[in-house]
Amino acid sequence: MAERTADGGASEGGSGSERIGTREAARRLGVKPETLYAYVSRGLLGSRRVPGGRGSTFDPAEVAALAARGRSGPGGPGGAEGAGTAETGAAESGGPDGGWGRIRSGVTHIDTATGAYAFRGVDAVALAEAYSFEEVAEWLWTGRVHPGTRFTAPPAPLAAARAAAAALPDGSAPMDRMRVAVVAAGCADPLRFDLAPEAVLASARGLIPTLVDALPPADGTAGDGTAGDGTAGDAPDAGGTTARRLWARLTAREPEPAALRALDTALALLIDHGLAASTLAVRVAASARAHPYAAVSAGLGALDGPLHGQASGLAHRMLREVLDRGSAGPVVAGYLRAGQRLPGLGHRLYRGEDPRARLLLARLAEVPDAADALAAARDTADTVARHKPLHANVDLALAVLSVASGMPAEAGEAVFAVSRTAGWIAHALEEYAEPPLRLRPTGTYAGPPPPQPLPRPAG
């Protein structure tokens, strides 16, 4: 078959079909030639050198399949999560599934127009109303709901996690203890490098309760199986729910059923929310084939900041000030005078109310001890609404839960981290199924132009 230039339309004959050149392949994929060759280097696309010439040729069927792969399926909305409006979308450069392009995900869909979000196509608020945190996590991981699911911490990883967390200085925050706990638990799991889905899920089902049980009980008991934490017990094989066990780590108060239900609802609602900064970090780590403990560590690291995981703590402190001063007016005025954004209000992904906040605040309305904190939150939202169309977001609802339950300001971040670990695992599983090392952005050098003279020793 006649051959044309490698960068033109058709080229050498292939196995029964005419191959195409670089320019044509790039055009069909809607990318630049550099991106096309990035696909080749990552194993997403095959190429063949032009005999006796420059450039490469490509199988048009393979190009079409890659293009279709990029168009098919519901692309993740790419909303990042943070404090109110501190969110950004996923990068959109590059082409289908290659380079730093849109990340296709079947985990969560967010509809910013209607203010709804879904886990694997099912309304996430409805799931949180109907099922426990563990059951929703299983749905996200497997597409099946197993009633009565409980997670149990394996003895060896739990012992390592507790020892590492206990070695931190007194007064260390729950997030500090969880960050070292996940590293220690991973070191104690010899199967952590097995990235088969069944092995990853087994690690996840043990890691979540390990993160919780590595925290010291709030009532000051040993927390190592020698002292109880209420009805759930504290031994590694105790069958309490994640919400019940986490409650005992965040407050010494005995929970009433409605309060425990609110905490479980919060855990179920927060499992995932698209490509938040921490979730993106997890996917990058998983793309490099980091094991699930290391991927979760990446998420915990990204979570540590006032614009993401700590947002509920800022809202907690604001609510405490409103309660102490008896009115939201002077507190709101103080924030505005200082040029500070009010935490817990507004969300860039939702034009109206955050659906997670709506359900969680409804749950908290059933808790008698939450009445004062709820009133303070409503007072704050109503005061701000006179000037700005901002609604309560889930950080404010978490703050109501933590204030009403006698929890520290850092409690909301701990709830967020435990819950989001389940979502991170779902995203890691997706990324393990993708070509490795695909999430590598192309940098633009902005330093002094080379060659520069060799630097002289200082001094």
Short mmCIF file of C-alpha atoms in Angstrom, two decimals:
data_model
loop_
_atom_site.label_atom_id
_atom_site.label_comp_id
_atom_site.label_asym_id
_atom_site.label_seq_id
_atom_site.Cartn_x
_atom_site.Cartn_y
_atom_site.Cartn_z
CA MET A 1 0.00 0.00 0.00
CA ALA A 2 1.23 3.47 -0.81
CA GLU A 3 2.89 5.33 2.00
CA ARG A 4 2.49 8.97 2.86
CA THR A 5 4.36 11.09 5.38
CA ALA A 6 4.29 9.95 8.96
CA ASP A 7 2.76 13.24 10.12
CA GLY A 8 0.12 13.31 7.41
CA GLY A 9 -3.08 11.35 6.90
CA ALA A 10 -2.38 7.75 5.94
CA SER A 11 0.88 5.88 6.12
CA GLU A 12 2.21 2.39 5.72
CA GLY A 13 -0.03 -0.58 5.41
CA GLY A 14 -0.70 -2.49 8.59
CA SER A 15 -2.48 -5.67 9.42
CA GLY A 16 -5.39 -5.26 7.05
CA SER A 17 -5.96 -1.55 7.75
CA GLU A 18 -4.25 1.67 6.77
CA ARG A 19 -2.23 3.22 9.59
CA ILE A 20 -2.32 6.94 10.30
CA GLY A 21 0.39 9.43 11.12
CA THR A 22 1.08 11.52 14.20
CA ARG A 23 -0.88 14.60 13.17
CA GLU A 24 -3.95 12.65 12.18
CA ALA A 25 -3.87 10.53 15.35
CA ALA A 26 -3.52 13.65 17.49
CA ARG A 27 -6.38 15.30 15.61
CA ARG A 28 -8.69 12.35 16.18
CA LEU A 29 -7.88 12.34 19.87
CA GLY A 30 -8.13 16.12 20.17
CA VAL A 31 -4.66 16.46 21.72
CA LYS A 32 -1.26 17.85 20.85
CA PRO A 33 1.42 15.57 19.35
CA GLU A 34 3.39 15.79 22.61
CA THR A 35 0.40 14.41 24.49
CA LEU A 36 0.03 11.67 21.91
CA TYR A 37 3.57 10.47 22.58
CA ALA A 38 2.90 10.70 26.31
CA TYR A 39 0.12 8.15 25.76
CA VAL A 40 2.65 5.93 24.00
CA SER A 41 5.18 6.21 26.83
CA ARG A 42 2.50 5.27 29.38
CA GLY A 43 1.38 2.25 27.42
CA LEU A 44 -2.01 3.69 26.50
CA LEU A 45 -1.31 3.61 22.76
CA GLY A 46 0.93 1.61 20.47
CA SER A 47 3.09 3.15 17.75
CA ARG A 48 5.31 1.95 14.92
CA ARG A 49 8.27 3.78 13.43
CA VAL A 50 8.06 4.72 9.75
CA PRO A 51 10.49 2.48 7.82
CA GLY A 52 13.38 4.57 6.57
CA GLY A 53 11.78 7.83 7.71
CA ARG A 54 10.97 10.03 10.65
CA GLY A 55 7.94 9.87 12.88
CA SER A 56 5.57 7.13 13.90
CA THR A 57 2.34 5.60 12.72
CA PHE A 58 -0.69 4.46 14.67
CA ASP A 59 -3.46 1.93 14.34
CA PRO A 60 -6.67 3.91 13.67
CA ALA A 61 -8.79 1.34 15.50
CA GLU A 62 -6.62 1.67 18.59
CA VAL A 63 -6.83 5.47 18.38
CA ALA A 64 -10.62 5.28 18.05
CA ALA A 65 -10.86 2.96 21.07
CA LEU A 66 -8.77 5.35 23.17
CA ALA A 67 -10.89 8.30 22.06
CA ALA A 68 -14.09 6.41 22.93
CA ARG A 69 -12.66 5.50 26.31
CA GLY A 70 -12.15 9.16 27.05
CA ARG A 71 -15.73 10.01 26.11
CA SER A 72 -17.55 7.12 27.75
CA GLY A 73 -18.90 6.93 31.26
CA PRO A 74 -19.82 9.66 33.68
CA GLY A 75 -16.74 11.78 34.24
CA GLY A 76 -16.23 12.72 37.84
CA PRO A 77 -17.39 16.29 38.40
CA GLY A 78 -13.98 17.05 39.80
CA GLY A 79 -15.17 19.22 42.63
CA ALA A 80 -12.61 19.55 45.36
CA GLU A 81 -13.73 19.89 48.90
CA GLY A 82 -12.63 22.39 51.44
CA ALA A 83 -13.79 25.05 53.81
CA GLY A 84 -16.97 26.39 52.30
CA THR A 85 -15.87 27.75 48.96
CA ALA A 86 -12.22 26.75 49.06
CA GLU A 87 -12.59 24.23 46.27
CA THR A 88 -11.19 23.74 42.78
CA GLY A 89 -12.00 21.42 39.91
CA ALA A 90 -9.88 18.73 38.37
CA ALA A 91 -7.37 19.74 35.73
CA GLU A 92 -8.61 19.40 32.18
CA SER A 93 -5.47 19.44 30.06
CA GLY A 94 -4.41 16.43 28.03
CA GLY A 95 -6.67 13.88 26.44
CA PRO A 96 -8.64 10.78 27.37
CA ASP A 97 -7.30 9.19 30.55
CA GLY A 98 -3.76 10.26 29.78
CA GLY A 99 -1.43 12.74 31.39
CA TRP A 100 -3.03 15.22 33.75
CA GLY A 101 -6.45 15.14 32.08
CA ARG A 102 -9.96 14.69 33.36
CA ILE A 103 -10.07 11.75 35.75
CA ARG A 104 -12.89 9.37 34.95
CA SER A 105 -14.54 7.99 38.07
CA GLY A 106 -17.65 5.98 38.85
CA VAL A 107 -17.57 6.77 42.58
CA THR A 108 -19.46 10.05 43.05
CA HIS A 109 -21.55 12.29 40.82
CA ILE A 110 -22.31 15.85 41.94
CA ASP A 111 -25.06 17.84 40.22
CA THR A 112 -24.34 21.48 40.97
CA ALA A 113 -27.56 22.58 39.28
CA THR A 114 -29.90 20.54 41.48
CA GLY A 115 -27.72 20.34 44.58
CA ALA A 116 -27.68 16.54 44.64
CA TYR A 117 -24.88 14.03 44.80
CA ALA A 118 -24.84 10.29 44.33
CA PHE A 119 -22.64 7.32 45.22
CA ARG A 120 -22.45 4.95 42.23
CA GLY A 121 -25.62 6.52 40.85
CA VAL A 122 -27.67 6.26 44.06
CA ASP A 123 -28.62 9.43 45.94
CA ALA A 124 -26.02 9.72 48.71
CA VAL A 125 -28.38 11.45 51.16
CA ALA A 126 -30.93 8.66 50.72
CA LEU A 127 -28.18 6.10 51.33
CA ALA A 128 -27.14 7.87 54.54
CA GLU A 129 -30.77 7.96 55.69
CA ALA A 130 -31.31 4.26 55.04
CA TYR A 131 -27.99 2.65 55.89
CA SER A 132 -25.12 2.80 58.36
CA PHE A 133 -21.66 4.14 57.57
CA GLU A 134 -20.25 0.63 57.15
CA GLU A 135 -23.07 -0.39 54.83
CA VAL A 136 -22.65 2.71 52.66
CA ALA A 137 -18.89 2.09 52.50
CA GLU A 138 -19.50 -1.45 51.28
CA TRP A 139 -21.87 -0.10 48.64
CA LEU A 140 -19.21 2.29 47.42
CA TRP A 141 -16.56 -0.44 47.32
CA THR A 142 -18.52 -3.38 45.95
CA GLY A 143 -21.88 -2.14 44.63
CA ARG A 144 -23.63 -4.31 47.23
CA VAL A 145 -25.18 -3.56 50.63
CA HIS A 146 -24.56 -6.04 53.43
CA PRO A 147 -26.90 -5.30 56.36
CA GLY A 148 -25.26 -5.34 59.75
CA THR A 149 -21.72 -4.98 58.37
CA ARG A 150 -19.11 -4.31 61.05
CA PHE A 151 -15.41 -3.53 60.65
CA THR A 152 -12.85 -5.15 62.95
CA ALA A 153 -9.27 -4.05 63.56
CA PRO A 154 -6.69 -6.89 63.13
CA PRO A 155 -4.71 -7.41 66.36
CA ALA A 156 -1.16 -6.89 65.04
CA PRO A 157 -1.77 -3.68 63.03
CA LEU A 158 -3.94 -2.31 65.86
CA ALA A 159 -1.21 -2.96 68.46
CA ALA A 160 1.37 -1.23 66.26
CA ALA A 161 -0.96 1.70 65.59
CA ARG A 162 -1.76 2.15 69.29
CA ALA A 163 1.89 2.04 70.27
CA ALA A 164 2.81 4.65 67.65
CA ALA A 165 -0.10 6.95 68.55
CA ALA A 166 0.62 6.64 72.26
CA ALA A 167 4.23 7.70 71.72
CA LEU A 168 3.13 11.19 70.65
CA PRO A 169 3.23 14.02 73.19
CA ASP A 170 0.25 14.59 75.46
CA GLY A 171 -2.29 16.86 73.87
CA SER A 172 -1.63 15.66 70.33
CA ALA A 173 -4.70 16.07 68.15
CA PRO A 174 -6.66 13.07 66.85
CA MET A 175 -5.42 13.73 63.33
CA ASP A 176 -1.79 13.61 64.49
CA ARG A 177 -2.42 10.23 66.06
CA MET A 178 -4.22 8.89 63.00
CA ARG A 179 -1.40 9.95 60.71
CA VAL A 180 1.16 7.92 62.63
CA ALA A 181 -1.32 5.11 63.24
CA VAL A 182 -1.85 4.44 59.53
CA VAL A 183 1.90 4.23 58.91
CA ALA A 184 2.42 1.85 61.83
CA ALA A 185 -0.56 -0.30 60.85
CA GLY A 186 0.81 -0.60 57.32
CA CYS A 187 4.19 -1.72 58.60
CA ALA A 188 2.47 -4.49 60.57
CA ASP A 189 0.54 -5.77 57.55
CA PRO A 190 2.79 -8.03 55.43
CA LEU A 191 0.10 -8.19 52.70
CA ARG A 192 -0.03 -4.42 52.18
CA PHE A 193 1.71 -4.67 48.81
CA ASP A 194 -0.98 -6.94 47.38
CA LEU A 195 -3.05 -4.57 45.23
CA ALA A 196 -5.65 -7.09 44.12
CA PRO A 197 -9.13 -5.69 44.88
CA GLU A 198 -9.95 -8.36 47.46
CA ALA A 199 -6.70 -7.69 49.34
CA VAL A 200 -7.17 -3.91 49.24
CA LEU A 201 -10.70 -4.24 50.61
CA ALA A 202 -9.51 -6.53 53.37
CA SER A 203 -6.93 -3.90 54.34
CA ALA A 204 -9.60 -1.17 54.25
CA ARG A 205 -12.00 -3.09 56.47
CA GLY A 206 -9.22 -3.40 59.03
CA LEU A 207 -7.70 0.07 58.62
CA ILE A 208 -10.81 2.11 59.39
CA PRO A 209 -11.42 0.56 62.84
CA THR A 210 -7.68 0.66 63.47
CA LEU A 211 -7.64 4.44 62.97
CA VAL A 212 -10.51 4.75 65.44
CA ASP A 213 -9.25 2.32 68.06
CA ALA A 214 -5.75 3.80 67.99
CA LEU A 215 -7.17 6.98 69.53
CA PRO A 216 -7.22 7.07 73.34
CA PRO A 217 -10.69 6.87 74.90
CA ALA A 218 -11.92 10.28 75.99
CA ASP A 219 -12.78 9.00 79.47
CA GLY A 220 -9.12 8.30 80.21
CA THR A 221 -9.29 4.51 80.31
CA ALA A 222 -6.49 2.40 78.88
CA GLY A 223 -8.08 1.79 75.49
CA ASP A 224 -6.13 -1.41 74.94
CA GLY A 225 -8.77 -3.99 75.69
CA THR A 226 -8.29 -3.88 79.44
CA ALA A 227 -11.00 -1.24 79.95
CA GLY A 228 -14.33 -0.73 78.19
CA ASP A 229 -15.61 2.23 76.21
CA GLY A 230 -19.30 1.66 76.84
CA THR A 231 -21.54 -0.83 75.16
CA ALA A 232 -19.21 -1.51 72.26
CA GLY A 233 -16.30 -2.79 74.26
CA ASP A 234 -12.70 -2.03 73.37
CA ALA A 235 -11.09 -5.35 72.55
CA PRO A 236 -9.85 -5.81 68.97
CA ASP A 237 -12.66 -8.27 68.24
CA ALA A 238 -15.46 -6.15 69.69
CA GLY A 239 -18.36 -5.72 67.30
CA GLY A 240 -19.38 -2.14 67.93
CA THR A 241 -20.20 0.23 65.09
CA THR A 242 -17.63 2.71 63.88
CA ALA A 243 -19.83 5.56 65.13
CA ARG A 244 -20.09 4.08 68.65
CA ARG A 245 -16.38 3.45 68.92
CA LEU A 246 -15.43 6.86 67.50
CA TRP A 247 -17.84 8.61 69.87
CA ALA A 248 -15.97 7.19 72.85
CA ARG A 249 -12.71 8.61 71.45
CA LEU A 250 -14.08 12.13 71.02
CA THR A 251 -16.15 12.73 74.15
CA ALA A 252 -16.55 11.24 77.63
CA ARG A 253 -20.31 11.77 77.53
CA GLU A 254 -22.48 8.71 77.18
CA PRO A 255 -24.35 9.11 73.89
CA GLU A 256 -28.10 9.11 73.59
CA PRO A 257 -29.36 7.11 70.60
CA ALA A 258 -30.26 10.20 68.55
CA ALA A 259 -26.78 11.67 68.99
CA LEU A 260 -25.11 8.41 67.98
CA ARG A 261 -27.39 8.24 64.97
CA ALA A 262 -26.33 11.76 63.99
CA LEU A 263 -22.65 10.78 64.15
CA ASP A 264 -23.27 7.68 62.04
CA THR A 265 -25.15 9.82 59.51
CA ALA A 266 -22.23 12.27 59.37
CA LEU A 267 -19.83 9.40 58.67
CA ALA A 268 -22.05 8.07 55.88
CA LEU A 269 -22.53 11.49 54.27
CA LEU A 270 -18.84 12.39 54.21
CA ILE A 271 -17.46 9.23 52.61
CA ASP A 272 -16.76 10.94 49.30
CA HIS A 273 -17.37 14.21 47.49
CA GLY A 274 -15.61 14.03 44.15
CA LEU A 275 -12.02 15.01 43.53
CA ALA A 276 -11.29 16.93 46.69
CA ALA A 277 -7.64 17.86 47.22
CA SER A 278 -7.06 14.90 49.54
CA THR A 279 -8.78 12.48 47.15
CA LEU A 280 -6.63 13.70 44.28
CA ALA A 281 -3.54 13.11 46.44
CA VAL A 282 -4.71 9.55 47.08
CA ARG A 283 -5.20 8.91 43.37
CA VAL A 284 -1.74 10.25 42.54
CA ALA A 285 -0.21 7.93 45.15
CA ALA A 286 -2.24 4.98 43.88
CA SER A 287 -1.18 5.80 40.32
CA ALA A 288 2.41 5.25 41.47
CA ARG A 289 1.19 1.94 42.96
CA ALA A 290 1.59 3.00 46.56
CA HIS A 291 -0.11 0.43 48.80
CA PRO A 292 -3.45 1.41 50.38
CA TYR A 293 -1.93 2.49 53.71
CA ALA A 294 0.46 4.83 51.89
CA ALA A 295 -2.34 6.14 49.68
CA VAL A 296 -4.45 6.92 52.75
CA SER A 297 -1.41 8.61 54.30
CA ALA A 298 -1.27 10.89 51.26
CA GLY A 299 -4.92 11.79 51.81
CA LEU A 300 -4.40 12.50 55.50
CA GLY A 301 -1.50 14.78 54.66
CA ALA A 302 -3.54 16.80 52.18
CA LEU A 303 -6.42 16.96 54.66
CA ASP A 304 -4.32 18.85 57.19
CA GLY A 305 -5.10 22.48 56.44
CA PRO A 306 -7.59 25.25 57.26
CA LEU A 307 -9.09 25.08 53.76
CA HIS A 308 -9.97 21.39 53.90
CA GLY A 309 -10.08 19.14 56.95
CA GLN A 310 -9.83 21.84 59.60
CA ALA A 311 -12.83 23.80 58.33
CA SER A 312 -15.21 22.22 60.83
CA GLY A 313 -12.83 23.12 63.68
CA LEU A 314 -12.96 26.77 62.67
CA ALA A 315 -16.77 26.58 62.58
CA HIS A 316 -16.73 24.93 66.03
CA ARG A 317 -14.79 27.83 67.50
CA MET A 318 -17.12 30.34 65.84
CA LEU A 319 -20.20 28.62 67.31
CA ARG A 320 -18.62 28.55 70.76
CA GLU A 321 -18.06 32.28 70.51
CA VAL A 322 -21.66 32.85 69.43
CA LEU A 323 -22.87 30.84 72.42
CA ASP A 324 -20.54 32.68 74.80
CA ARG A 325 -21.64 36.11 73.54
CA GLY A 326 -25.31 35.23 73.29
CA SER A 327 -25.77 36.47 69.72
CA ALA A 328 -24.28 35.95 66.27
CA GLY A 329 -24.31 39.67 65.40
CA PRO A 330 -21.10 40.78 67.14
CA VAL A 331 -19.31 37.59 66.12
CA VAL A 332 -20.17 38.02 62.44
CA ALA A 333 -19.18 41.67 62.66
CA GLY A 334 -15.83 40.72 64.15
CA TYR A 335 -15.06 38.29 61.34
CA LEU A 336 -16.01 40.80 58.68
CA ARG A 337 -14.05 43.59 60.32
CA ALA A 338 -10.95 41.39 60.38
CA GLY A 339 -11.44 40.51 56.72
CA GLN A 340 -11.99 36.87 57.56
CA ARG A 341 -14.38 34.54 55.79
CA LEU A 342 -17.06 33.03 58.01
CA PRO A 343 -16.46 29.26 58.32
CA GLY A 344 -19.27 26.80 57.71
CA LEU A 345 -21.19 28.97 55.26
CA GLY A 346 -21.36 28.68 51.48
CA HIS A 347 -20.12 25.99 49.12
CA ARG A 348 -18.94 26.55 45.59
CA LEU A 349 -20.38 23.27 44.35
CA TYR A 350 -23.91 24.07 45.50
CA ARG A 351 -25.92 27.12 44.52
CA GLY A 352 -28.30 26.49 47.40
CA GLU A 353 -28.09 24.42 50.55
CA ASP A 354 -25.43 21.75 51.00
CA PRO A 355 -27.49 18.50 50.96
CA ARG A 356 -25.17 16.94 53.54
CA ALA A 357 -25.80 19.79 55.95
CA ARG A 358 -29.56 19.54 55.43
CA LEU A 359 -29.75 15.90 56.52
CA LEU A 360 -27.22 16.19 59.34
CA LEU A 361 -28.91 19.27 60.81
CA ALA A 362 -32.25 17.42 60.64
CA ARG A 363 -30.70 14.53 62.57
CA LEU A 364 -29.30 16.96 65.14
CA ALA A 365 -32.73 18.54 65.61
CA GLU A 366 -33.73 15.20 67.19
CA VAL A 367 -30.96 15.53 69.82
CA PRO A 368 -32.12 17.50 72.89
CA ASP A 369 -28.55 18.48 73.85
CA ALA A 370 -28.02 20.05 70.43
CA ALA A 371 -30.75 22.69 70.78
CA ASP A 372 -28.45 25.54 71.85
CA ALA A 373 -25.78 24.83 69.25
CA LEU A 374 -28.45 24.52 66.54
CA ALA A 375 -29.92 27.86 67.55
CA ALA A 376 -26.48 29.46 67.39
CA ALA A 377 -25.89 28.01 63.91
CA ARG A 378 -29.26 29.25 62.66
CA ASP A 379 -28.62 32.69 64.18
CA THR A 380 -25.27 32.86 62.40
CA ALA A 381 -26.69 31.73 59.05
CA ASP A 382 -29.65 34.13 59.31
CA THR A 383 -27.37 37.04 60.20
CA VAL A 384 -25.11 36.44 57.23
CA ALA A 385 -28.05 35.80 54.88
CA ARG A 386 -29.19 39.40 55.32
CA HIS A 387 -26.18 40.48 53.30
CA LYS A 388 -25.00 37.42 51.37
CA PRO A 389 -26.89 34.42 49.92
CA LEU A 390 -24.87 31.85 51.85
CA HIS A 391 -26.23 28.62 53.28
CA ALA A 392 -24.94 26.32 55.99
CA ASN A 393 -22.51 23.71 54.70
CA VAL A 394 -21.55 20.39 56.22
CA ASP A 395 -18.71 21.96 58.24
CA LEU A 396 -21.23 24.02 60.21
CA ALA A 397 -23.36 20.92 60.79
CA LEU A 398 -20.29 19.04 62.04
CA ALA A 399 -19.56 21.96 64.36
CA VAL A 400 -23.07 21.72 65.82
CA LEU A 401 -22.46 18.01 66.47
CA SER A 402 -19.09 18.57 68.14
CA VAL A 403 -20.21 21.56 70.25
CA ALA A 404 -23.41 19.85 71.39
CA SER A 405 -21.61 16.62 72.30
CA GLY A 406 -18.81 18.15 74.36
CA MET A 407 -16.20 17.22 71.77
CA PRO A 408 -13.04 19.24 71.11
CA ALA A 409 -12.78 21.54 68.10
CA GLU A 410 -10.66 18.92 66.30
CA ALA A 411 -13.43 16.30 66.47
CA GLY A 412 -15.02 17.25 63.15
CA GLU A 413 -11.73 16.73 61.35
CA ALA A 414 -11.40 13.28 62.91
CA VAL A 415 -14.93 12.36 61.82
CA PHE A 416 -14.10 13.62 58.33
CA ALA A 417 -10.87 11.62 58.13
CA VAL A 418 -12.37 8.33 59.34
CA SER A 419 -15.27 8.65 56.93
CA ARG A 420 -13.26 9.84 53.94
CA THR A 421 -10.84 6.91 54.31
CA ALA A 422 -13.60 4.74 52.86
CA GLY A 423 -13.91 7.05 49.86
CA TRP A 424 -10.16 7.20 49.39
CA ILE A 425 -10.07 3.42 49.19
CA ALA A 426 -12.78 3.49 46.50
CA HIS A 427 -10.71 5.93 44.44
CA ALA A 428 -7.50 3.95 45.03
CA LEU A 429 -9.22 0.83 43.72
CA GLU A 430 -10.17 2.69 40.56
CA GLU A 431 -6.67 4.03 40.12
CA TYR A 432 -5.06 0.61 40.60
CA ALA A 433 -7.07 -0.52 37.58
CA GLU A 434 -5.66 2.29 35.41
CA PRO A 435 -2.26 2.36 33.67
CA PRO A 436 0.41 3.21 36.28
CA LEU A 437 2.06 6.61 36.59
CA ARG A 438 -0.52 8.30 34.36
CA LEU A 439 -1.10 11.24 36.70
CA ARG A 440 1.95 13.30 35.89
CA PRO A 441 1.42 16.96 35.00
CA THR A 442 3.67 18.74 32.54
CA GLY A 443 5.59 21.50 34.27
CA THR A 444 6.61 24.81 32.74
CA TYR A 445 10.10 25.83 33.74
CA ALA A 446 10.16 29.40 35.11
CA GLY A 447 13.72 29.65 36.43
CA PRO A 448 16.78 31.41 34.97
CA PRO A 449 17.58 30.22 31.44
CA PRO A 450 20.44 27.72 31.17
CA PRO A 451 23.32 27.61 30.91
CA GLN A 452 24.10 29.56 34.08
CA PRO A 453 27.66 29.83 35.49
CA LEU A 454 28.72 27.34 38.13
CA PRO A 455 27.94 28.87 41.56
CA ARG A 456 30.85 29.85 43.79
CA PRO A 457 31.06 28.54 47.37
CA ALA A 458 29.34 30.80 49.90
CA GLY A 459 31.46 32.71 52.40
#
